[in-house]
mmCIF file of C-alpha atoms in Angstrom:
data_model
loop_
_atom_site.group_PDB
_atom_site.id
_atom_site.type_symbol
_atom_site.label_atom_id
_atom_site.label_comp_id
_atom_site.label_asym_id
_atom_site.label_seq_id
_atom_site.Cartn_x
_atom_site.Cartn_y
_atom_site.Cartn_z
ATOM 1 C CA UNK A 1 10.533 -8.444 -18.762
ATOM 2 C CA UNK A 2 9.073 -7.655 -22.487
ATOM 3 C CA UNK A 3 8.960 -10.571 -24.706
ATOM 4 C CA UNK A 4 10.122 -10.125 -28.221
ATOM 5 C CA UNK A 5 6.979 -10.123 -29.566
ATOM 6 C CA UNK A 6 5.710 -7.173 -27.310
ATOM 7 C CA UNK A 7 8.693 -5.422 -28.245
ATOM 8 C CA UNK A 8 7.638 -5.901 -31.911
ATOM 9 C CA UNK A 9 3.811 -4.436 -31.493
ATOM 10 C CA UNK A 10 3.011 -1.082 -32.954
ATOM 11 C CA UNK A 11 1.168 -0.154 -29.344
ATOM 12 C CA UNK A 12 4.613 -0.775 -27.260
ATOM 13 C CA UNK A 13 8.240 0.770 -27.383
ATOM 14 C CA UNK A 14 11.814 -0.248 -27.950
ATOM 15 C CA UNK A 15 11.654 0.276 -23.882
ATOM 16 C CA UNK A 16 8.688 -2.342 -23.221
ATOM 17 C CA UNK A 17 6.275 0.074 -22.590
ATOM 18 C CA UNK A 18 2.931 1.232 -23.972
ATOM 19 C CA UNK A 19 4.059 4.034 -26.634
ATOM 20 C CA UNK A 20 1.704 6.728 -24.777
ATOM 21 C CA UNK A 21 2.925 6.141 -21.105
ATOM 22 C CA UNK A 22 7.013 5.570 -21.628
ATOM 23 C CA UNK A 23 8.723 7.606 -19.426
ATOM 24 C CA UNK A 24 11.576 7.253 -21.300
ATOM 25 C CA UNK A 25 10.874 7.859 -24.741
ATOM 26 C CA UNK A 26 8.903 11.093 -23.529
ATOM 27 C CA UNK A 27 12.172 12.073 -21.659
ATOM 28 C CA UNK A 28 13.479 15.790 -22.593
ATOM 29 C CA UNK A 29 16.824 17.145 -22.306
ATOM 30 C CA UNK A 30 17.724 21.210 -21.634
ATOM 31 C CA UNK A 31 21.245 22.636 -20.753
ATOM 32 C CA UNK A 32 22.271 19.042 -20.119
ATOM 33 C CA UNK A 33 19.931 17.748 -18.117
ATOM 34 C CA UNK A 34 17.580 14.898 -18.577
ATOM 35 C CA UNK A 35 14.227 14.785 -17.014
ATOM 36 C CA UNK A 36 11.746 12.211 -17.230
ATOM 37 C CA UNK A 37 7.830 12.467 -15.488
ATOM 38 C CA UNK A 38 7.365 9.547 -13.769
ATOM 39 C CA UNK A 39 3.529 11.182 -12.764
ATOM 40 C CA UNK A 40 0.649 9.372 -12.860
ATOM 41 C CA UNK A 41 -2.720 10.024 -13.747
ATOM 42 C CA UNK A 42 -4.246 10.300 -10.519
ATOM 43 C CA UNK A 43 -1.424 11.995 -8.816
ATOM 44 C CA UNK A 44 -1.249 14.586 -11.032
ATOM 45 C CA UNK A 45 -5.403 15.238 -10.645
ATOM 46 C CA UNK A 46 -4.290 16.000 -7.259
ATOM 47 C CA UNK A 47 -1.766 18.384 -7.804
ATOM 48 C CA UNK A 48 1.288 16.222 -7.076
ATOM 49 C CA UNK A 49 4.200 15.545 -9.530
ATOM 50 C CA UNK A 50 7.634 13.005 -9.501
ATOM 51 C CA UNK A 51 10.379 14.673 -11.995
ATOM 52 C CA UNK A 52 13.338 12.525 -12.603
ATOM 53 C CA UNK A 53 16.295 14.253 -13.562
ATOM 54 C CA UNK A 54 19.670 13.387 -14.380
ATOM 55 C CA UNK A 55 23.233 14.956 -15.574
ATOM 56 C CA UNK A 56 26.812 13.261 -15.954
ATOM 57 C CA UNK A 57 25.693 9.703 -14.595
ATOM 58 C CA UNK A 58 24.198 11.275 -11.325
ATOM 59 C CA UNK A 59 20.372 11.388 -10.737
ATOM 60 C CA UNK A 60 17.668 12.947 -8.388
ATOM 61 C CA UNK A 61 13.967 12.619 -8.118
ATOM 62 C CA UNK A 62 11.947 15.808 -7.712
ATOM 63 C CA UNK A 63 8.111 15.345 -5.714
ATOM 64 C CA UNK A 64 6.698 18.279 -6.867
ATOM 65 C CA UNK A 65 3.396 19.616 -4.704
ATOM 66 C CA UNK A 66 0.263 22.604 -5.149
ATOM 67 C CA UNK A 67 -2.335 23.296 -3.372
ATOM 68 C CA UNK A 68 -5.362 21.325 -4.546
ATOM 69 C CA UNK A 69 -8.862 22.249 -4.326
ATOM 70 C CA UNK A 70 -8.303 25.199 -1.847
ATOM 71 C CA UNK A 71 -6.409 23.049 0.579
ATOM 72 C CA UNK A 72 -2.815 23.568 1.380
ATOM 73 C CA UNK A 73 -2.970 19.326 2.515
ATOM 74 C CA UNK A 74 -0.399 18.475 0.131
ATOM 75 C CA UNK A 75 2.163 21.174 1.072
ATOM 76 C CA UNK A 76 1.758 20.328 4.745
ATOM 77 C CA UNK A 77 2.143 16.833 4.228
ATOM 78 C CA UNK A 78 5.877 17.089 2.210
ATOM 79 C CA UNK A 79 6.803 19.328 4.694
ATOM 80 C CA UNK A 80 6.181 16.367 7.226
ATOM 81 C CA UNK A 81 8.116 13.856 4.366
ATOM 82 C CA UNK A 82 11.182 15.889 4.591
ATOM 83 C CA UNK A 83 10.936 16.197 8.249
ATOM 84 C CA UNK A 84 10.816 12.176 8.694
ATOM 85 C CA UNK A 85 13.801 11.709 5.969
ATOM 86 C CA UNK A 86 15.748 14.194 8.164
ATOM 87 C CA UNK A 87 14.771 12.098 11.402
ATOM 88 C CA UNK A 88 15.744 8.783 9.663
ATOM 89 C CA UNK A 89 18.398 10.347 7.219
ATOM 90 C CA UNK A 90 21.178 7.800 9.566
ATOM 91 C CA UNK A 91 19.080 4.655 9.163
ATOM 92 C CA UNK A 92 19.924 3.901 5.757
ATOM 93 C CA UNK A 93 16.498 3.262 4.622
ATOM 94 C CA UNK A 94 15.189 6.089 3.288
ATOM 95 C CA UNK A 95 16.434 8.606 0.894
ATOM 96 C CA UNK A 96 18.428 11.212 1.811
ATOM 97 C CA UNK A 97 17.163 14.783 1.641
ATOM 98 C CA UNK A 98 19.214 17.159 -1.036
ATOM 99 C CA UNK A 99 16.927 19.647 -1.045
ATOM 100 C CA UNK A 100 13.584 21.025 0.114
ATOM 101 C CA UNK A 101 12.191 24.659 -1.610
ATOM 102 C CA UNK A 102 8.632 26.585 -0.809
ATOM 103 C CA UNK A 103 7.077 28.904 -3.748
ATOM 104 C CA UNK A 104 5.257 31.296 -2.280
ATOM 105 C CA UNK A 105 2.649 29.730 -0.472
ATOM 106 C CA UNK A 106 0.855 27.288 -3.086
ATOM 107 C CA UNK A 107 3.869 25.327 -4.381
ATOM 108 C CA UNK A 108 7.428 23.034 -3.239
ATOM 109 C CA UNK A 109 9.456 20.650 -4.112
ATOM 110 C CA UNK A 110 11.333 17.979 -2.273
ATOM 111 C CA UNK A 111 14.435 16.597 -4.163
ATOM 112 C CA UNK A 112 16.080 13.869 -2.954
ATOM 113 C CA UNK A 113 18.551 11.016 -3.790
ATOM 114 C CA UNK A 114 17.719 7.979 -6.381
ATOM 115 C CA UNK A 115 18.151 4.767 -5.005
ATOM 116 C CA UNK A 116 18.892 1.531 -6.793
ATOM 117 C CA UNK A 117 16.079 -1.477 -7.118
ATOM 118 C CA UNK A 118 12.165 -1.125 -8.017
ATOM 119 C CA UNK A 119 8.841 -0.736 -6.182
ATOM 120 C CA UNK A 120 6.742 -4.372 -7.000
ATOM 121 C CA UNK A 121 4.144 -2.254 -8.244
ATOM 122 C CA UNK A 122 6.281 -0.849 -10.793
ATOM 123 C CA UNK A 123 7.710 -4.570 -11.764
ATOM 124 C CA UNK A 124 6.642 -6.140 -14.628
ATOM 125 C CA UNK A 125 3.421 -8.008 -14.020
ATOM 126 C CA UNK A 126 4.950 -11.396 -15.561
ATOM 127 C CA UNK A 127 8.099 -10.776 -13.196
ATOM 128 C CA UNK A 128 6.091 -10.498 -10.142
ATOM 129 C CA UNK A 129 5.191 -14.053 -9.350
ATOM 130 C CA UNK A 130 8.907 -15.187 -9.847
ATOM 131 C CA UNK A 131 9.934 -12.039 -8.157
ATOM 132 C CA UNK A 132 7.562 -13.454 -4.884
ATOM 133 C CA UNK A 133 8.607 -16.881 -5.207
ATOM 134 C CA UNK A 134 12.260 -16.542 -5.700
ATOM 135 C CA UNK A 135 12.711 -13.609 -2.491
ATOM 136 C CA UNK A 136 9.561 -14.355 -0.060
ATOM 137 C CA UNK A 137 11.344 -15.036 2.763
ATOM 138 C CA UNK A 138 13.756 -11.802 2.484
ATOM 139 C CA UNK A 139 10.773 -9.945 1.713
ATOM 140 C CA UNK A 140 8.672 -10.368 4.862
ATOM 141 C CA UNK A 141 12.205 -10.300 7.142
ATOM 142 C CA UNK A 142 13.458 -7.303 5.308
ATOM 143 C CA UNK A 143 10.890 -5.026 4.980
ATOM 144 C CA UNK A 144 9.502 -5.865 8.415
ATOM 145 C CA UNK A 145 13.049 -5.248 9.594
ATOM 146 C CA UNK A 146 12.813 -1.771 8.037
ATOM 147 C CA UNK A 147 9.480 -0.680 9.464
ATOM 148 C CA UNK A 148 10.778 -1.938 13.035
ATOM 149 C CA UNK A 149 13.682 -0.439 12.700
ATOM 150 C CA UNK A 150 11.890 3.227 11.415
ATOM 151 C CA UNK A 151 9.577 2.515 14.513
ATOM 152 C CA UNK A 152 12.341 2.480 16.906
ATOM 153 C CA UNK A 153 13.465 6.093 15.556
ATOM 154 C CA UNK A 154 9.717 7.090 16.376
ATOM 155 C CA UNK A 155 8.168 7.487 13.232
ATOM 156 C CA UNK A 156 5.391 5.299 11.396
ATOM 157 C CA UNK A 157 5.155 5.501 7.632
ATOM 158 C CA UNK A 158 1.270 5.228 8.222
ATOM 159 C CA UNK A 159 0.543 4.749 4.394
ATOM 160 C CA UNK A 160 2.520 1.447 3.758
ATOM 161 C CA UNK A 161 1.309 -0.440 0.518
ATOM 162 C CA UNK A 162 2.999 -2.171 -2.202
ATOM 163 C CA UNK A 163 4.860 1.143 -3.348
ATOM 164 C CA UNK A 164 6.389 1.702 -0.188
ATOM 165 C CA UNK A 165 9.225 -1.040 -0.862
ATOM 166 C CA UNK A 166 11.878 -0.319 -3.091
ATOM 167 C CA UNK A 167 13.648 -3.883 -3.591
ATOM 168 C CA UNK A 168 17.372 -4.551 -5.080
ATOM 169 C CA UNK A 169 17.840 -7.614 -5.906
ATOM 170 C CA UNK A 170 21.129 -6.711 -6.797
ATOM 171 C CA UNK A 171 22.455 -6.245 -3.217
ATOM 172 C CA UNK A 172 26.007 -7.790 -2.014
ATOM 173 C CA UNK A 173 24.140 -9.946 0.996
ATOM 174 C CA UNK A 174 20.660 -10.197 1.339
ATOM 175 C CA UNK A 175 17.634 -8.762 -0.672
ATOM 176 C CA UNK A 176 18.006 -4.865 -0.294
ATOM 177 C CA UNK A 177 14.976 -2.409 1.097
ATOM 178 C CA UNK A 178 14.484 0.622 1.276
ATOM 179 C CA UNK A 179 11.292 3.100 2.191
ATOM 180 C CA UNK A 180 9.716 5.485 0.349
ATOM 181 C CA UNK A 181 7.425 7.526 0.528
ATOM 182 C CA UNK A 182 6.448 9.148 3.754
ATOM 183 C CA UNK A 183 3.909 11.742 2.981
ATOM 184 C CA UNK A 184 1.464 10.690 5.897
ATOM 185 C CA UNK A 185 4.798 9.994 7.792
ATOM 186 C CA UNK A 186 3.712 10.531 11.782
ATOM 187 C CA UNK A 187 6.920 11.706 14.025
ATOM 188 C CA UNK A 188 5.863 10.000 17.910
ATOM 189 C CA UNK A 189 8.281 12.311 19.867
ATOM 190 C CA UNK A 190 6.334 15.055 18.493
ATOM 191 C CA UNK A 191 3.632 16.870 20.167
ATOM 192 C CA UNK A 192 1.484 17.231 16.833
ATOM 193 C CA UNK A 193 -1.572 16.144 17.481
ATOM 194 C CA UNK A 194 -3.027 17.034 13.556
ATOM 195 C CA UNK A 195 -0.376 14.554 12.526
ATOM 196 C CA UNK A 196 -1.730 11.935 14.887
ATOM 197 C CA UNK A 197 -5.343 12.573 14.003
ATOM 198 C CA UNK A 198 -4.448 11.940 9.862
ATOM 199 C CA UNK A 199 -2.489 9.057 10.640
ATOM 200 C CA UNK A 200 -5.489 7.561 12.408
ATOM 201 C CA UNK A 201 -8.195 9.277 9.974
ATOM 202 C CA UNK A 202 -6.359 7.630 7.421
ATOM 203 C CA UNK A 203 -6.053 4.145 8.822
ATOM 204 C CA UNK A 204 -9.430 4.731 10.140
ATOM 205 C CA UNK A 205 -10.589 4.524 5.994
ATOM 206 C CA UNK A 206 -8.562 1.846 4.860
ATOM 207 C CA UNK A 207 -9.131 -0.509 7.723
ATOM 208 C CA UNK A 208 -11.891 -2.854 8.417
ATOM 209 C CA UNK A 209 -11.107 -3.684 12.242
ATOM 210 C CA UNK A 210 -11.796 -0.125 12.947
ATOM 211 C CA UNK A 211 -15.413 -1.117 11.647
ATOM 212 C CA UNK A 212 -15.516 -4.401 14.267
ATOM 213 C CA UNK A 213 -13.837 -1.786 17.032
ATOM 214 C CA UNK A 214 -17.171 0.402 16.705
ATOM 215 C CA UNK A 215 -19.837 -2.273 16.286
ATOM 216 C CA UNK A 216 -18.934 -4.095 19.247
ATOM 217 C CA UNK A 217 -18.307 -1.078 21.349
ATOM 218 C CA UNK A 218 -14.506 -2.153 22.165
ATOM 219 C CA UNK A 219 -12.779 1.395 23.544
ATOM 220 C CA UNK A 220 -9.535 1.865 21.418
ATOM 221 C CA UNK A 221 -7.249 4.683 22.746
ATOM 222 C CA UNK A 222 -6.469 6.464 19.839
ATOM 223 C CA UNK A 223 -2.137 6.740 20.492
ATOM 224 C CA UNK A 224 1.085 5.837 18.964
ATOM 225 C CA UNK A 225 -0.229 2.024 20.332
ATOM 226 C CA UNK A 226 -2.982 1.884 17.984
ATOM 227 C CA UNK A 227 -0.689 3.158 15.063
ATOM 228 C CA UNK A 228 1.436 0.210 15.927
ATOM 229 C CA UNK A 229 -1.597 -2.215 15.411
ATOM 230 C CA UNK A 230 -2.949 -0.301 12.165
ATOM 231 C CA UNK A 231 0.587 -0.162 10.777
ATOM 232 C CA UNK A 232 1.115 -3.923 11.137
ATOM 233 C CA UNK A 233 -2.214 -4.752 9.688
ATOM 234 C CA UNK A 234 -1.080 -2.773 6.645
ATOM 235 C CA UNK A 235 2.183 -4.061 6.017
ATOM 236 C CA UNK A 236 0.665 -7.744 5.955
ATOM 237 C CA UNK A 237 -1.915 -6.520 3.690
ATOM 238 C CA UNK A 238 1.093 -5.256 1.606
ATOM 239 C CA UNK A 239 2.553 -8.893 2.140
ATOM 240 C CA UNK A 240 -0.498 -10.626 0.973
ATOM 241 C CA UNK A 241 -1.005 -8.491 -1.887
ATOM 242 C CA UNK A 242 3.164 -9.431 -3.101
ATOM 243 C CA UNK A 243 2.790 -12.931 -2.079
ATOM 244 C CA UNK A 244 -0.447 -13.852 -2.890
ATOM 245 C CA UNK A 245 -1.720 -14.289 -6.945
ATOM 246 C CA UNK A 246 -3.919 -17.024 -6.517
ATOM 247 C CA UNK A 247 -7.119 -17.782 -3.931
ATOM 248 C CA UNK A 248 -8.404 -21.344 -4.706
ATOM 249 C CA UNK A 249 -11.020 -23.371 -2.110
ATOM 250 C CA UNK A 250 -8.784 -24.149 0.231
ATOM 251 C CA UNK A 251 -9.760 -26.925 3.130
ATOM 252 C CA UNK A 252 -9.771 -25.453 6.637
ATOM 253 C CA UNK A 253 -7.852 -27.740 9.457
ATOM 254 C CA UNK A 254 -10.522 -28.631 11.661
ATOM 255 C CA UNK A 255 -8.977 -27.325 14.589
ATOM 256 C CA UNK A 256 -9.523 -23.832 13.199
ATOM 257 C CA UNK A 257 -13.107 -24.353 11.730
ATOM 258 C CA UNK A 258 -15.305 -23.686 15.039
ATOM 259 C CA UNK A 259 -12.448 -20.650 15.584
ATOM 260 C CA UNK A 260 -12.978 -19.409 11.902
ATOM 261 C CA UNK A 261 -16.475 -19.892 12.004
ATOM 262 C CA UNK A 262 -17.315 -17.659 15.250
ATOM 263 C CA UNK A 263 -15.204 -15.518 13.448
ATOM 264 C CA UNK A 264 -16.902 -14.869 10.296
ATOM 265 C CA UNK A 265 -19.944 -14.632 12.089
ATOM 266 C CA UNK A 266 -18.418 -11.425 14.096
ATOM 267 C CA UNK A 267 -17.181 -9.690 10.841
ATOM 268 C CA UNK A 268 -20.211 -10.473 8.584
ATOM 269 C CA UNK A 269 -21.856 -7.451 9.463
ATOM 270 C CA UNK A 270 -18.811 -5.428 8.924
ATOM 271 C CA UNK A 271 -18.298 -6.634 5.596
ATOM 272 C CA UNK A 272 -22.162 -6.146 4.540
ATOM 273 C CA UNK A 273 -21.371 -2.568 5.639
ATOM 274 C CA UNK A 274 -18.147 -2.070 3.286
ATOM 275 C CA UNK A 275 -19.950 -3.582 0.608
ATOM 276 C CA UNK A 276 -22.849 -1.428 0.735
ATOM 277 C CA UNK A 277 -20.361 1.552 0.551
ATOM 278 C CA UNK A 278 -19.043 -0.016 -2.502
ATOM 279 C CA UNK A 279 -22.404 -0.449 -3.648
ATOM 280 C CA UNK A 280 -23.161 2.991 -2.735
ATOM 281 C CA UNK A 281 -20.080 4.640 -5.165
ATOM 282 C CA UNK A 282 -20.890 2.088 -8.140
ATOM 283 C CA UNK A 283 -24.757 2.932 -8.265
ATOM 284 C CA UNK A 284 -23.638 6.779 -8.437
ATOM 285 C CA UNK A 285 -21.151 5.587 -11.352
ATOM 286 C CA UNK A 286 -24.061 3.621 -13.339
ATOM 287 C CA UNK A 287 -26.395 6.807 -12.785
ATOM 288 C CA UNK A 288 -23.688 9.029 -14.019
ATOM 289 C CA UNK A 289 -23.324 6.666 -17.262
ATOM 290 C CA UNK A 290 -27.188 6.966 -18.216
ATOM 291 C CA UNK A 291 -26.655 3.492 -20.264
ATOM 292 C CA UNK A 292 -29.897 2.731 -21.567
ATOM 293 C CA UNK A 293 -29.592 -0.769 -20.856
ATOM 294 C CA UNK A 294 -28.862 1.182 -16.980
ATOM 295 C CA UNK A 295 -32.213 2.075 -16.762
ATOM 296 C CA UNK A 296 -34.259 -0.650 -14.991
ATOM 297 C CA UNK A 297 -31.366 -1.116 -12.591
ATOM 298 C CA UNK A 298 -31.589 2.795 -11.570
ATOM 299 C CA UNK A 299 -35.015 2.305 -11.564
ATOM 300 C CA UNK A 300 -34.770 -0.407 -8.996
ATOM 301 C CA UNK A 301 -33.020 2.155 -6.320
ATOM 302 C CA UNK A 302 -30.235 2.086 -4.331
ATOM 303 C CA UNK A 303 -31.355 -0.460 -1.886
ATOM 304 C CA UNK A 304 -32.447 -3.269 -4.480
ATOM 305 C CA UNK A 305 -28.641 -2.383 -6.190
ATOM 306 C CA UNK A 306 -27.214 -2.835 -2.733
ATOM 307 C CA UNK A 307 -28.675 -5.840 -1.650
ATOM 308 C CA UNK A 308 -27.838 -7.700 -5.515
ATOM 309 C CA UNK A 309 -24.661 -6.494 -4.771
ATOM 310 C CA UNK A 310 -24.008 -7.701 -1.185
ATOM 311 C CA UNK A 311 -25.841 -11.513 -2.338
ATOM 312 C CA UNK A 312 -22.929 -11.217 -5.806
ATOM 313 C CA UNK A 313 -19.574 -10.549 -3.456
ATOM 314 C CA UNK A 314 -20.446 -11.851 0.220
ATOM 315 C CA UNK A 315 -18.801 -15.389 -0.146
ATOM 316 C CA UNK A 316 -15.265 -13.647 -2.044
ATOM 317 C CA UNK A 317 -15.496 -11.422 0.707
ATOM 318 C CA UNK A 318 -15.611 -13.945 3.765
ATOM 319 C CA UNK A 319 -13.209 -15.930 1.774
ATOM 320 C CA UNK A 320 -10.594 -12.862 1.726
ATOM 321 C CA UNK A 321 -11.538 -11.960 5.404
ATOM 322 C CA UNK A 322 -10.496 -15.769 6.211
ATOM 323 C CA UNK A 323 -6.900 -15.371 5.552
ATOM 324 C CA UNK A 324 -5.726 -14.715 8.493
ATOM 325 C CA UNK A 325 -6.662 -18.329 9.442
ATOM 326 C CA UNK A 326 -5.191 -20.062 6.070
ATOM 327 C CA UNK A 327 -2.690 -17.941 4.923
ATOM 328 C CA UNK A 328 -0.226 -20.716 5.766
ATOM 329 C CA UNK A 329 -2.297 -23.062 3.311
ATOM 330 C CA UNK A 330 -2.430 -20.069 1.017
ATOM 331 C CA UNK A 331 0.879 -19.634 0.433
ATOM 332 C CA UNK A 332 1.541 -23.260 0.042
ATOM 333 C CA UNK A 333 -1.075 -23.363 -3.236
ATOM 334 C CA UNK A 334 0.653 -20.373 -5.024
ATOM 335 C CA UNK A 335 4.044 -22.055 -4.623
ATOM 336 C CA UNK A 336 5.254 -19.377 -1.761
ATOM 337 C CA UNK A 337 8.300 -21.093 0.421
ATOM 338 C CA UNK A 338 8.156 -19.499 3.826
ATOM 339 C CA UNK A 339 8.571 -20.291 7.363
ATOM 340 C CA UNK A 340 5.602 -21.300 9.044
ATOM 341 C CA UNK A 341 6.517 -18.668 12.283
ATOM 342 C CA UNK A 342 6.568 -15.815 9.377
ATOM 343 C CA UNK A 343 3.204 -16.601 7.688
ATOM 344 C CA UNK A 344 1.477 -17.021 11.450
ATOM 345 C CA UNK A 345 2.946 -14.043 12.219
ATOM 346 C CA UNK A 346 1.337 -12.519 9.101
ATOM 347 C CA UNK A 347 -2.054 -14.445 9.651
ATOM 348 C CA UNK A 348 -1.653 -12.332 13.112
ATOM 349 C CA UNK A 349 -1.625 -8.996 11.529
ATOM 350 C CA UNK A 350 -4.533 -9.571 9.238
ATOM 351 C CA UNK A 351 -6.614 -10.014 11.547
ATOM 352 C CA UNK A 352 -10.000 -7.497 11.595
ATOM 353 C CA UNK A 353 -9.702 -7.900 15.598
ATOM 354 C CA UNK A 354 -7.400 -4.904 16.503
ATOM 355 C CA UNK A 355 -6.677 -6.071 19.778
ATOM 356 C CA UNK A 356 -5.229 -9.572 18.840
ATOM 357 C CA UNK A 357 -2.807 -8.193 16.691
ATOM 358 C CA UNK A 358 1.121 -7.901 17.680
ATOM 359 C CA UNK A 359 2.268 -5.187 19.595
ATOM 360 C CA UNK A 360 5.603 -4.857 17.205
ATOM 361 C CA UNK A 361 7.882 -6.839 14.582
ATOM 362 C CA UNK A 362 9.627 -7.769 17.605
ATOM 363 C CA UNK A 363 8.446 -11.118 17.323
ATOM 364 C CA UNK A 364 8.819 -11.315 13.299
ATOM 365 C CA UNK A 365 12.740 -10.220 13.588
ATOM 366 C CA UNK A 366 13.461 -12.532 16.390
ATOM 367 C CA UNK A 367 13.211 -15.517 13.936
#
């Protein structure tokens, strides 16, 4: 929540929001309807839109998709949204489908029901750490309830991150959640194998274990099992990301320090490798900027940038790749009160070793 004296500065709005990206106060109105763009930058660079609209107290949200850059991606992949809301439209987790329309071939829209609470991302940032503290039990129980329950319907979100979860905190019994967002949606009783390959292409990017998987040789069967495993890892990402604000030096039990140690030692590589892809992008970025002050540095090359850069962000990165071994001790030093069976469970997830991870929330919605 806005404090007054935010309220009061030229650069926000009576709403709490920066005067040039309020939703609200850029809201229109024609023949009686109100519609507010809830788009973001980047979305909209890819030819994706989210229209709210609203008339006589009820409300709907639009998602809005073109063709982008020749490629009719984004159309196939609402089609494959609405299909999944259909599949799950008795769970009570998603929202309902009112409405799904095709414009020739280079443009639809998916409209579908509002539903109360608010994504964390879309919290305000001085709410979030209360938010975390006051709900993180429900959180990890509820949404992993959710995703186990969309699993056993046979369908994996795929894309889970901190938007997925839409939270009310508002609800009768315990904290509500719902899904959203299935655009990369994969439906297991079907036979479409171009869904299954951009579920795991995608997981495949955003996934570090996949890395380990291919340095060490380990065969992984590329099936609705391996979905399972990548889909897990995400939503304790998503967990850590909610849960966790700060990462101080934390002391290791010695029980796990040879364990962590012969650990780190297996993903060091793999890490070295992600960073020199980071490297990679940023060194394009300061060439593209032409700073003067750039020049020596370009002069250097790429592999003198990538090596300053692996020495500069090794240790943060060993020390984020360790959580699956603290993240008990973690959430203990940013004031997080949860059961010790949920945060193992988590520390399970995280882990870069595909193969040690659970099988299912089975486990997590047993406790």
């Amino acid at each position: 929540m806005t404090t007054p004296e935010q309220r009061s500065s030229p650069d926000m709005c009576d709403h709490g929001n920066f005067r040039n990206n309020c939703n609200k106060c850029s809201a229109s109105t024609v023949m009686g309807i109100k519609r507010e763009d809830y788009t973001g930058d980047i979305q909209l660079t890819r030819g994706k839109q989210n229209i709210r609209y609203e008339r006589d107290g009820e409300s709907a949200f639009a998602k809005i998709v073109t063709t982008h850059d020749g490629s009719r991606e984004n159309l196939t992949r609402l089609k494959r949204e609405k299909h999944a809301l259909d599949k799950l439209r008795d769970t009570g987790i998603v929202p309902k489908v009112i409405s799904f329309k095709e414009y020739g071939e280079d443009k639809a829209r998916l409209l579908l029901e509002e539903l109360p609470g608010e994504s964390f991302d879309h919290m305000p940032w001085q709410e979030r750490a209360k938010f975390a503290k006051q709900h993180a039990q429900e959180i990890v129980s509820e949404t992993g309830k959710s995703l186990h329950k969309i699993h056993n319907s046979g369908v994996f979100v795929v894309d889970v991150n901190v938007g997925t979860f839409l939270f009310d905190a508002e609800a009768d019994d315990a904290l509500g959640v719902h899904v959203l967002d299935l655009e990369l949606a994969h439906d297991a009783d079907s036979d479409d194998e171009e869904s299954l390959r951009d579920s795991i292409d995608h997981f495949k990017r955003n996934d570090l274990g996949f890395t380990l998987a291919k340095q060490e040789g380990t065969t992984l069967p590329e099936d609705e099992e391996l979905l399972m495993k990548a889909e897990l890892y995400r939503w304790a990402k998503t967990m850590k990301k909610i849960l966790i604000h700060r990462y101080p030096e934390l002391e290791i039990p010695t029980s796990k320090q040879e364990q962590l140690e012969a650990y780190l030692e297996r993903i060091r590589p793999v890490l070295e490798e992600d960073l020199i892809r980071k490297a990679g992008g940023l060194f394009k970025r300061v060439q593209a900027r032409g700073n003067e002050q750039d020049v020596n540095v370009i002069a250097r090359g790429l592999e003198d940038f990538s090596s300053n850069y692996i020495k500069k962000n090794i240790d943060n990165a060993l020390n984020g790749a360790s959580s699956d071994f603290n993240f008990t001790e973690l959430c203990e030093a940013n004031g997080i009160d949860l059961p010790v069976q949920y945060s193992e469970f988590i520390s399970q997830c995280l882990s870069m070793d595909i193969d040690s991870r659970p099988d299912s929330f089975e486990e997590l919605i047993q406790q």
